[in-house]
Coordinates of C-alpha atoms and ligand atoms in Angstrom, one line a residue:
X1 CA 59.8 16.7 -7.8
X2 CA 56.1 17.2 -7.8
X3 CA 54.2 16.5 -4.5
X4 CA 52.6 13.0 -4.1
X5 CA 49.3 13.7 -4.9
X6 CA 47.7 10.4 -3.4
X7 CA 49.2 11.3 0.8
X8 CA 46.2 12.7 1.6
X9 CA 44.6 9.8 1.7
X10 CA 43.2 8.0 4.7
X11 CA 43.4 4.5 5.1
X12 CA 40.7 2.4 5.2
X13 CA 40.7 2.5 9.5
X14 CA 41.1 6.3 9.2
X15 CA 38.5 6.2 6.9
X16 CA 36.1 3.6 8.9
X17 CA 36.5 5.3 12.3
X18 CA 35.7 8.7 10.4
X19 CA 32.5 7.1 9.0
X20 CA 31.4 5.6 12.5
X21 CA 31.7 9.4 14.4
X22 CA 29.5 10.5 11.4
X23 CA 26.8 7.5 11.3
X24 CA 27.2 4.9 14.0
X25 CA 23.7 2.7 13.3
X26 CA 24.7 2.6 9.3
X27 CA 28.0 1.0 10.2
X28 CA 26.6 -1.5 12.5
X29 CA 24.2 -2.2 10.5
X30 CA 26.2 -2.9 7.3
X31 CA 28.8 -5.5 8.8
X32 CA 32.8 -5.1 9.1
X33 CA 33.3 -7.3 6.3
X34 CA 30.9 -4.5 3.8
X35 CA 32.2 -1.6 5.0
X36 CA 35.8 -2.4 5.0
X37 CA 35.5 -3.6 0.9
X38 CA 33.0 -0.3 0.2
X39 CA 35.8 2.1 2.5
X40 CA 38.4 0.3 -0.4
X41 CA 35.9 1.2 -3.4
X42 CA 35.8 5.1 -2.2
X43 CA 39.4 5.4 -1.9
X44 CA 39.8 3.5 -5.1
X45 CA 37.6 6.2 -6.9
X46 CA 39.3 8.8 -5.1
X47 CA 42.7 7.7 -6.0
X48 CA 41.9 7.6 -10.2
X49 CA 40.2 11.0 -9.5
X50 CA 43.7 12.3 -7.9
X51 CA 45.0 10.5 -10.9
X52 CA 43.0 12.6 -13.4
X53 CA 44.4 15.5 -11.7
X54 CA 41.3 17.0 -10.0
X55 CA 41.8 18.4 -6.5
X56 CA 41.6 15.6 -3.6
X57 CA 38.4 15.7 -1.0
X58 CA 38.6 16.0 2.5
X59 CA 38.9 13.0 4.5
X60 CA 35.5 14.2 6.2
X61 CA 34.1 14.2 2.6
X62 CA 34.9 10.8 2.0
X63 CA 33.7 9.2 4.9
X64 CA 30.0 10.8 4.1
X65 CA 30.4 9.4 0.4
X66 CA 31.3 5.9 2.4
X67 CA 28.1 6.5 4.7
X68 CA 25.7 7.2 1.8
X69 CA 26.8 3.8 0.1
X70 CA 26.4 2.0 2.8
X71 CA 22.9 3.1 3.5
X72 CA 22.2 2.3 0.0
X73 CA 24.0 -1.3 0.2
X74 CA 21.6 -1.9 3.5
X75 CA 18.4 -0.8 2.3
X76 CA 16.2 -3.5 0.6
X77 CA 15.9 -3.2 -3.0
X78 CA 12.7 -4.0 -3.4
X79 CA 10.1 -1.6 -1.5
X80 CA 6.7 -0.5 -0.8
X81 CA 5.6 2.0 -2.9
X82 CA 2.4 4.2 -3.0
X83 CA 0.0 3.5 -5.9
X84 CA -1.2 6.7 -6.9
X85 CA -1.3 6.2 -11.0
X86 CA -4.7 4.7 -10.6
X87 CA -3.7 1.7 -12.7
X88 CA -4.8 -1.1 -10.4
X89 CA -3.1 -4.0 -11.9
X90 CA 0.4 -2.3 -12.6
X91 CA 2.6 -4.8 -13.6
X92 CA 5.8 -2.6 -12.8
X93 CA 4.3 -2.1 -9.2
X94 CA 3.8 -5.8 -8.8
X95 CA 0.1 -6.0 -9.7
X96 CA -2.4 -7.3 -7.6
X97 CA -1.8 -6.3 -3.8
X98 CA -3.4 -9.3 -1.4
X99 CA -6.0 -10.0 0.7
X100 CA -5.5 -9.9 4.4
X101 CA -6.9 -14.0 4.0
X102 CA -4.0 -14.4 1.8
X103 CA -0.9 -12.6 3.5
X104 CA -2.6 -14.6 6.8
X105 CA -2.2 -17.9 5.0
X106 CA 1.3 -17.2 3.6
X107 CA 3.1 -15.8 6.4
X108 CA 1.5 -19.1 8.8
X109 CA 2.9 -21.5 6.1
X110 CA 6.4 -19.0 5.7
X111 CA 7.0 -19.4 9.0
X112 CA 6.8 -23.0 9.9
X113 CA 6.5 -26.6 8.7
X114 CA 2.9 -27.6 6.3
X115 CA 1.5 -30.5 4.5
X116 CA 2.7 -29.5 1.0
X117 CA 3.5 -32.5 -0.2
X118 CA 2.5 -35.2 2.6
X119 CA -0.9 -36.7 3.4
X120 CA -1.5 -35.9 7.2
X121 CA -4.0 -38.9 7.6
X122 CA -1.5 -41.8 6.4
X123 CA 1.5 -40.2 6.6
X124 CA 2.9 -40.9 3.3
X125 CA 3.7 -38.6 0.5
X126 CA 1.3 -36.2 -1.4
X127 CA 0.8 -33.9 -4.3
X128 CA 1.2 -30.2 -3.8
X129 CA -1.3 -29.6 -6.6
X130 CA -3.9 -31.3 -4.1
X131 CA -4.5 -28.1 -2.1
X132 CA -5.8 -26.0 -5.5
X133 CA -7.7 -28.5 -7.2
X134 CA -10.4 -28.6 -5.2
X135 CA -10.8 -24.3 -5.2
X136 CA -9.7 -23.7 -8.4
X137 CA -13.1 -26.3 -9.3
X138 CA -15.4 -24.8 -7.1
X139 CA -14.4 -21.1 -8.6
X140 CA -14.6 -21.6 -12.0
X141 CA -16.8 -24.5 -12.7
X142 CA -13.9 -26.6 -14.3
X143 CA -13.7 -30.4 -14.2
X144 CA -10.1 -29.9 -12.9
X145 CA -7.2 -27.7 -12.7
X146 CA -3.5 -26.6 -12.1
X147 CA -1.1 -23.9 -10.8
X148 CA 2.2 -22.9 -12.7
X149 CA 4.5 -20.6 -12.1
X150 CA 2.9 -17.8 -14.2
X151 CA 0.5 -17.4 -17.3
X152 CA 3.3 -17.0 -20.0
X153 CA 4.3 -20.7 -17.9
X154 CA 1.2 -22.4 -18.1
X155 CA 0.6 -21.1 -22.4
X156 CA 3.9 -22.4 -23.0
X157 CA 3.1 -25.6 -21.3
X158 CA -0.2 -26.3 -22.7
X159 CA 1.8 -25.7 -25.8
X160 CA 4.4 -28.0 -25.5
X161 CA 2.2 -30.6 -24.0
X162 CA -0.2 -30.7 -26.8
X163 CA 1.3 -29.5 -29.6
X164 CA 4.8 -30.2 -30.0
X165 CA 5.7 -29.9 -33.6
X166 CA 2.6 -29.9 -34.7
X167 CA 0.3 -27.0 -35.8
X168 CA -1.6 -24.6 -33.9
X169 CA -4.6 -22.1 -35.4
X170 CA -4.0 -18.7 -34.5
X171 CA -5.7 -15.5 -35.5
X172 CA -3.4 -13.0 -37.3
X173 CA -5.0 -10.2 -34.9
X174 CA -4.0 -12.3 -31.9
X175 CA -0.5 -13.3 -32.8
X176 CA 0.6 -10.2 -30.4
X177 CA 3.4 -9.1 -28.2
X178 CA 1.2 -8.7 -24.6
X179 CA 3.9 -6.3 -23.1
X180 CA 7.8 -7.0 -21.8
X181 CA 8.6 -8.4 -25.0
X182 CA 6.1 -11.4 -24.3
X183 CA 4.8 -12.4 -28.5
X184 CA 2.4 -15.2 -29.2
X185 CA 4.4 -16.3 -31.8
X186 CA 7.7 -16.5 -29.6
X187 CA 6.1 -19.0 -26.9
X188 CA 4.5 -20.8 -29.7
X189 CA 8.1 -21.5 -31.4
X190 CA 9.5 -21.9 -28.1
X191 CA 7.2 -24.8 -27.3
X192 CA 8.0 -26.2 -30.5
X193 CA 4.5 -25.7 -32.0
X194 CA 4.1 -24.8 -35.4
X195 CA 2.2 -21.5 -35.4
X196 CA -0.1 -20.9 -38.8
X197 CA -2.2 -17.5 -38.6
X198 CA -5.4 -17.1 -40.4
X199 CA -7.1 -14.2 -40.9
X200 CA -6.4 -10.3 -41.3
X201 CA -5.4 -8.1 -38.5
X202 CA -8.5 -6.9 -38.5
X203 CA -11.1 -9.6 -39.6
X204 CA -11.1 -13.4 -39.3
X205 CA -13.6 -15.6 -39.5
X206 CA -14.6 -19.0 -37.9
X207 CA -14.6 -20.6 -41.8
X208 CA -10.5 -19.3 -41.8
X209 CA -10.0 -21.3 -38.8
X210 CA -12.0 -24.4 -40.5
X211 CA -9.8 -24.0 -43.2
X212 CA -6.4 -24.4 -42.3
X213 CA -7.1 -27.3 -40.4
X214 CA -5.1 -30.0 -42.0
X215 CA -3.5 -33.3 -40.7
X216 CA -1.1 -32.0 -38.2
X217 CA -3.2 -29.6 -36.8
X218 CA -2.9 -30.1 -32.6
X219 CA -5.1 -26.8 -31.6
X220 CA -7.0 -23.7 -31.9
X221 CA -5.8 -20.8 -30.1
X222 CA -7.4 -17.7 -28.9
X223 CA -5.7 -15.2 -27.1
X224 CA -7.8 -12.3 -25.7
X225 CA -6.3 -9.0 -27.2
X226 CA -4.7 -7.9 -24.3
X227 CA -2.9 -4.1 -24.1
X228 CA -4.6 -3.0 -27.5
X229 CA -7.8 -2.9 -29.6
X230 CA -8.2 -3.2 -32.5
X231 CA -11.1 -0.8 -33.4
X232 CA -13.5 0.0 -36.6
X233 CA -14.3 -2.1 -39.2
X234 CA -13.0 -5.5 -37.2
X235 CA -14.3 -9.1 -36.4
X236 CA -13.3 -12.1 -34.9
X237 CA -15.7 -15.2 -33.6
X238 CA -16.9 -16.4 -30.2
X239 CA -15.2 -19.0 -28.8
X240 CA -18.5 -21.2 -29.5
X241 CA -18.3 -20.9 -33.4
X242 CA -14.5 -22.0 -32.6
X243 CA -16.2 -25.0 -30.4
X244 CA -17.6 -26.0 -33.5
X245 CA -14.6 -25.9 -35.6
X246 CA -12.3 -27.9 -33.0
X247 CA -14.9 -30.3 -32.7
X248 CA -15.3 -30.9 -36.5
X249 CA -11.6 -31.3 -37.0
X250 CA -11.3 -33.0 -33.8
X251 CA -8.7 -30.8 -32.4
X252 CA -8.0 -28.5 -29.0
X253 CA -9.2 -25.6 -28.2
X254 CA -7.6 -23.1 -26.1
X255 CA -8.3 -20.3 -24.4
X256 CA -5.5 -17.7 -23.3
X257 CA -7.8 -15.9 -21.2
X258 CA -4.7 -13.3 -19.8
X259 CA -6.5 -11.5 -17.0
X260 CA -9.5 -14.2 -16.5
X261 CA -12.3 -12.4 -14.5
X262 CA -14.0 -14.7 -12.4
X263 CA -16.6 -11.9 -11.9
X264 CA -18.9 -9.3 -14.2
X265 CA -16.7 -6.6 -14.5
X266 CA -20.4 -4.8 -16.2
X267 CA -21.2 -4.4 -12.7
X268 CA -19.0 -1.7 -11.9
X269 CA -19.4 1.1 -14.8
X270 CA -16.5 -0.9 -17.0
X271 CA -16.5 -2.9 -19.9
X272 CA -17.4 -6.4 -19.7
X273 CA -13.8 -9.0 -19.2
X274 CA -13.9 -12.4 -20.4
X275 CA -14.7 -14.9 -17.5
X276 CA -13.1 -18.0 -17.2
X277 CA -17.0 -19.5 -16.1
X278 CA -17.9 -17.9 -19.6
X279 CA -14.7 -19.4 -21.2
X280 CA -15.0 -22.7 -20.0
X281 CA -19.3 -22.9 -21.0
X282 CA -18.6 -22.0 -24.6
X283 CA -16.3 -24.8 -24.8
X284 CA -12.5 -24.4 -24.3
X285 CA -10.7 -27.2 -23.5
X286 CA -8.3 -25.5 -21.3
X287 CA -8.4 -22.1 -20.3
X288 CA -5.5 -20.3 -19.1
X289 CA -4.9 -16.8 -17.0
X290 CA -2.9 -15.3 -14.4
X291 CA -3.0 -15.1 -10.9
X292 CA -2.3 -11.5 -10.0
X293 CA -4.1 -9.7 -12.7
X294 CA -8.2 -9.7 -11.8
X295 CA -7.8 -12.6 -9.6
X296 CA -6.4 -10.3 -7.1
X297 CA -3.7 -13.1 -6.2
X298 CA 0.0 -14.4 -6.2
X299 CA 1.9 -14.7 -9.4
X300 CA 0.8 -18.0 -11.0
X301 CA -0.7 -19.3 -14.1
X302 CA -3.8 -20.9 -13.9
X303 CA -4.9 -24.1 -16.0
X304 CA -8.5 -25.0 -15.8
X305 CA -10.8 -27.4 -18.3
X306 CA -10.9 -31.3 -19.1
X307 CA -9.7 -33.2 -16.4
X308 CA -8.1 -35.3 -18.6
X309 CA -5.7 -33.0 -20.6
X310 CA -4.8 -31.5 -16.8
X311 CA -4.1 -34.8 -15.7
X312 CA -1.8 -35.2 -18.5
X313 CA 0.0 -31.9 -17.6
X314 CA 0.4 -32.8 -13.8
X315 CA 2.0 -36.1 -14.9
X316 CA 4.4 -34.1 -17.2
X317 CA 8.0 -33.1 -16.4
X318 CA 7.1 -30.0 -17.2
X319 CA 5.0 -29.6 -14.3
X320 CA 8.2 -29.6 -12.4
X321 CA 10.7 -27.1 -14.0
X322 CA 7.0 -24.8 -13.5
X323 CA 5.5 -25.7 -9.9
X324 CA 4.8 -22.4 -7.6
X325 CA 6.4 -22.7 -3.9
X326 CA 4.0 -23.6 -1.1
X327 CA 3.8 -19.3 -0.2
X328 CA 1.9 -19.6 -3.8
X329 CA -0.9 -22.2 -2.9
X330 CA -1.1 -20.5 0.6
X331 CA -2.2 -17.4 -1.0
X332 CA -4.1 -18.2 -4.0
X333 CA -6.0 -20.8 -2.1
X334 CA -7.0 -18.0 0.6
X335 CA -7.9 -15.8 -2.6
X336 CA -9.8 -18.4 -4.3
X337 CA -11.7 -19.0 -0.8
X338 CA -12.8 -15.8 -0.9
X339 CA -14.8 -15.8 -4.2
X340 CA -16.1 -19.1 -3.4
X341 CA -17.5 -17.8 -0.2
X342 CA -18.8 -14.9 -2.4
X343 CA -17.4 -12.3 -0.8
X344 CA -14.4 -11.3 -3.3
X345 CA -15.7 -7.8 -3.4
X346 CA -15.1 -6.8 -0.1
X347 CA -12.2 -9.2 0.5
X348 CA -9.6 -9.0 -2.3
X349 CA -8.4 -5.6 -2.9
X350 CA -8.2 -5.2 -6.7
X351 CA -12.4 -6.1 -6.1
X352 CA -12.5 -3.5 -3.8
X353 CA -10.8 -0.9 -5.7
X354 CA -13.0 -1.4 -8.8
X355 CA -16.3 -1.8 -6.8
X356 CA -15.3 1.8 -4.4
X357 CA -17.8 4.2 -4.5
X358 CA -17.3 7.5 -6.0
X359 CA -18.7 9.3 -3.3
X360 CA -15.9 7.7 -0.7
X361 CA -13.2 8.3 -3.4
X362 CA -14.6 11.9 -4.2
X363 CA -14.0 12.1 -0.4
X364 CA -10.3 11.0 -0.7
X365 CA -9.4 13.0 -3.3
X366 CA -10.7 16.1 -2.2
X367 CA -8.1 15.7 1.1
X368 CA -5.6 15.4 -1.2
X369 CA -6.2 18.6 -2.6
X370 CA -6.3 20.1 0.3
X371 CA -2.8 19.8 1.0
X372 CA -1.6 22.7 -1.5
X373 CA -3.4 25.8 -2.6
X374 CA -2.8 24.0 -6.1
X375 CA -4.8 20.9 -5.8
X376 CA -8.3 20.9 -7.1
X377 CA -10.5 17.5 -7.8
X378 CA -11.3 16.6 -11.1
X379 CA -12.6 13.6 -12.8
X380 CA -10.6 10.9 -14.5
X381 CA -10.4 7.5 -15.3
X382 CA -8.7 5.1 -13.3
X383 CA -7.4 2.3 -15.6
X384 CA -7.2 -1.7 -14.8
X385 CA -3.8 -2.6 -16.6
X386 CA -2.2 -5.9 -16.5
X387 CA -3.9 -6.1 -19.7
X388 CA -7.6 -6.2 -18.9
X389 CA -10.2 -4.2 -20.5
X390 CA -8.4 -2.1 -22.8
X391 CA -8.4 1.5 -22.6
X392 CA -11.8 1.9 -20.9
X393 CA -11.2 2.0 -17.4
X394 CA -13.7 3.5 -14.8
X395 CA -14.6 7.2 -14.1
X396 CA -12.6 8.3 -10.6
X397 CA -12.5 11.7 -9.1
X398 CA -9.0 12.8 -8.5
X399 CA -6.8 15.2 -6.8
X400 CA -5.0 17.4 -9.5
X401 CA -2.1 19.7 -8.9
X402 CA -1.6 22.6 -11.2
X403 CA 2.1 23.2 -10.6
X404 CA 4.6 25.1 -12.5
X405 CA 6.9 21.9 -13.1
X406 CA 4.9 18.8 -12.1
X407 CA 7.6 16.5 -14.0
X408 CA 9.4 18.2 -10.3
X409 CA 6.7 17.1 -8.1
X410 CA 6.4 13.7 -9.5
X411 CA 9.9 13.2 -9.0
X412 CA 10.1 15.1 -5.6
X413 CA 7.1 12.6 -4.9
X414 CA 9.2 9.7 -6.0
X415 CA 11.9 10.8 -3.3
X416 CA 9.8 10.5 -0.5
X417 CA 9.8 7.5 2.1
X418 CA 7.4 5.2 1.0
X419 CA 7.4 6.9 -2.7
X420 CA 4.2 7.9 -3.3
X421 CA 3.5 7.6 -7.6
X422 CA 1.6 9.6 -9.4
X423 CA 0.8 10.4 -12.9
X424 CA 1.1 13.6 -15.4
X425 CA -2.0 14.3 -17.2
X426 CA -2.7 17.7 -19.7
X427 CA 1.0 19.2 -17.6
X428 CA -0.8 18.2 -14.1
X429 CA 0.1 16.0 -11.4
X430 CA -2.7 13.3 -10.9
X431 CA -3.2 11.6 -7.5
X432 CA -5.7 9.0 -8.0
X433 CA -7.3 7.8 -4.8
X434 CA -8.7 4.6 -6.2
X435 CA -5.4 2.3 -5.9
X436 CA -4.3 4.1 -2.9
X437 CA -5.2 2.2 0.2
X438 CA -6.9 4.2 2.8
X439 CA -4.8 3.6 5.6
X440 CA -2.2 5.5 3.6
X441 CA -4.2 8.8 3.1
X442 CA -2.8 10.8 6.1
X443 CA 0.2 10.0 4.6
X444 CA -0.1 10.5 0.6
X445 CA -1.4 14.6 2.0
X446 CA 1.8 14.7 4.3
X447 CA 3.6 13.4 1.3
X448 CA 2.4 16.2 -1.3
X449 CA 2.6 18.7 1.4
X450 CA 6.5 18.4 2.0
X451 CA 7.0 17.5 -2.2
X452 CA 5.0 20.8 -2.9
X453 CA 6.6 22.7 -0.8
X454 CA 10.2 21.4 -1.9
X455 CA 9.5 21.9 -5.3
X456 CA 8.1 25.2 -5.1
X457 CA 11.3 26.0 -3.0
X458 CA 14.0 25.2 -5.5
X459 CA 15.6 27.4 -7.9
X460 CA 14.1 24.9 -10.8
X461 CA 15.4 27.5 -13.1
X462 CA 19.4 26.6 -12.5
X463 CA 18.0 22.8 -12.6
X464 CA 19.4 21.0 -15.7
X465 CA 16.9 17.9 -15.2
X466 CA 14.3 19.3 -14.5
Ligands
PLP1 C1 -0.7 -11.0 -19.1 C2 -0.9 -12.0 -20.1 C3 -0.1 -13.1 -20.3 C4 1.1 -13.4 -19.4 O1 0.7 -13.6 -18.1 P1 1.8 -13.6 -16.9 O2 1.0 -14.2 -15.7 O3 2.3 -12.2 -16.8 O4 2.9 -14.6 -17.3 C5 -0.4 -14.1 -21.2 N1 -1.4 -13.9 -22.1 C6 -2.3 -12.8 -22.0 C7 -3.4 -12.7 -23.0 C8 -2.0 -11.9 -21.0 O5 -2.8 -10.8 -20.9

């Protein structure tokens, strides 16, 4: 008779008491009830790798496997990462960072009791809308406005709302995906609007517009061409040649603004962003854009234009199944305050990393470099993202590091506690100083020190992924 393969085992107490003399804090800090099922799940794998015949691990072994999933159990999913890309709206970083005004504003109304939805003065019930309105006027010039949950929300209301199985105008080089799988035509169908392009990809003309107006016709829409350009021989009208169309066949006009500057982008070296002010003067009904891409706020859609198609949308059940959480109107209200005040520049960081001077950044960078023989500073551009101003982005000097195997470093980077990202440009690792906070500097060179060094210590030759 062979030998029982599986009496090696621990048991789970074995197993638990094991773990504790390796890594007392990660126990206590998982719970009984966690450890106990995770110490089942390790001996579970370990039994069906007995099972396959491979040779047993020590008990020792196992309690360090049991103490590595734990720590990962315990630790938060979702972290704070370094922004070294230079992409300052990253929508896979979680765009716009906040204001100190706004964090201020959300962590007072996190922590306790607020007036959301109840009038202080006579005690009975209020509106939470109430506490935008008010901002969201003063900051863009609108007659009236509303928050939603995002600005693929507040599109797909609008849509609904107004155009519910009936048609909406839509150029054929606007009829886009934006990015993560978000298509025009998608949320139009969704909505239950009926979408009918006009134009070619790359021309179409006010009179195309005119002419598919038609009995059911509910709207115009234009949708700024978000991730993409569409360059050469192209055209496409201004929104006030689209005024006049609307008007003639007495239908809406909307404005899916996406990004939605509320200031002149022009002013710091880029290309100039649509404004919602700009939107709003040449005649859009409603405008629509988000919160966290140039606004430098909270994730929310924005609705601004005619008071009276917004009242219709805060009366709607929609408005519901799409209002943001009271954290929401804490923050945007303390971003909105800022531009209102006019002093979004040197308030709202995504302002402040687009308006930094390249002396200060040259600074930054070149500290950077210091941290390896490697690093030298270079120019580059740092980009906006979140779909604003396509490609153009604004010229940055940044720390470059020409390393043997910088798809290593970035990873090695990647490792480190806060992970610090960076990009890979022409086979070099780029750290852009622009959408790296200042406070973190001393850091981001500590962090590239001890990622250098790594790399450049481990036999990368016998590494299959690298
Ligand atoms: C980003 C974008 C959206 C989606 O906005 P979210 O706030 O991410 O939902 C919609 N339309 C345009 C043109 C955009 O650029």
């Amino acid at each position: 008779m062979t030998k029982n393969p599986f009496r090696g085992l621990p048991s789970v107490d074995e197993l638990l008491r094991l773990a504790n003399e390796a890594d007392e804090q990660v126990l206590a800090t998982s719970g009984h009830a966690a450890a106990v099922a995770t110490a089942r799940d390790v001996l579970e794998a370990e039994r069906l790798r007995l099972a396959g015949g491979s040779a047993g691990l020590a008990p020792a072994s196992l309690a360090e496997e049991l103490v590595g999933r734990l720590a990962v159990l315990s630790a938060p999913s979702l972290r704070r990462v370094i922004n070294a890309t230079g992409v300052i709206l990253q929508t896979n970083l979680g765009r716009a960072p906040l204001s100190e005004a706004a964090i201020k504003a959300m962590s007072a109304v996190a922590r306790g009791y607020s007036n959301l939805e109840y009038d202080i003065e006579t005690g009975a019930r209020g509106s939470r809308h109430e506490h935008v309105r008010e901002l969201l006027r003063r900051a863009t010039g609108a007659e009236d406005g509303i928050v939603v949950n995002n600005n693929a929300a507040a599109l797909f209301m609008v849509l609904q709302v107004f155009a519910q199985s009936r048609e909406v105008i839509v150029s054929r080089g606007e009829a886009v995906e934006i990015g993560g799988g978000f298509r025009i035509p998608d949320v139009l169908r969704q909505s239950g609007a009926i979408l009918v392009e006009v134009g070619t990809t790359n021309r179409t003309y006010a009179r195309d517009y005119a002419s598919a107006l038609g009995e059911n016709t509910a709207a115009i829409l234009k949708v700024h061409s978000s991730n993409f350009r569409i360059v050469g021989f192209t055209a496409s009208p201004v929104l006030s040649e689209l005024r006049t169309v609307a008007t003639q066949g007495e239908v809406l006009l909307f404005d899916d603004l996406g990004s939605g500057a509320l200031l002149p982008t022009e002013q710091f070296g880029m290309a100039h962003e649509p404004m919602v002010q700009e939107s709003l003067a040449a005649g859009a009904d409603l405008a629509l854009f988000s919160g966290d891409k140039l606004l430098g706020g909270p994730q929310a859609g924005i609705i601004v234009g005619r008071g009276d198609l917004v009242a219709r949308l805060r009366s709607h059940p929609l408005a519901r199944a799409l209002r943001v959480d009271k954290l929401t109107i804490a923050g945007l209200n303390a971003t909105l305050a800022a531009y209102v005040r006019g002093h979004a520049t040197d308030e709202i960081p995504v302002w402040k990393m687009i308006a930094a001077s390249s002396d200060g950044l040259g600074e930054r960078a070149a500290s950077y470099a210091s941290a390896d023989p490697a690093g030298t500073v270079g120019e580059a551009r740092s980009m906006v993202g979140g779909g604003s101003i396509p490609e153009e982005g604004v010229a940055t000097p940044v720390a470059r590091f020409a390393v043997e195997h910088p798809t290593a470093l970035a990873r090695t980077l990647r490792g480190q506690d806060p992970p610090v990202i960076a990009r890979i440009e022409s086979e070099q690792v780029v750290v852009d100083p622009r959408t790296v906070d200042s406070t973190d500097d001393v850091y981001v060179v500590a962090a590239l020190r001890s990622a250098i060094r790594y790399t450049n210590n481990v036999d990368l030759e016998n590494r299959r992924d690298v």
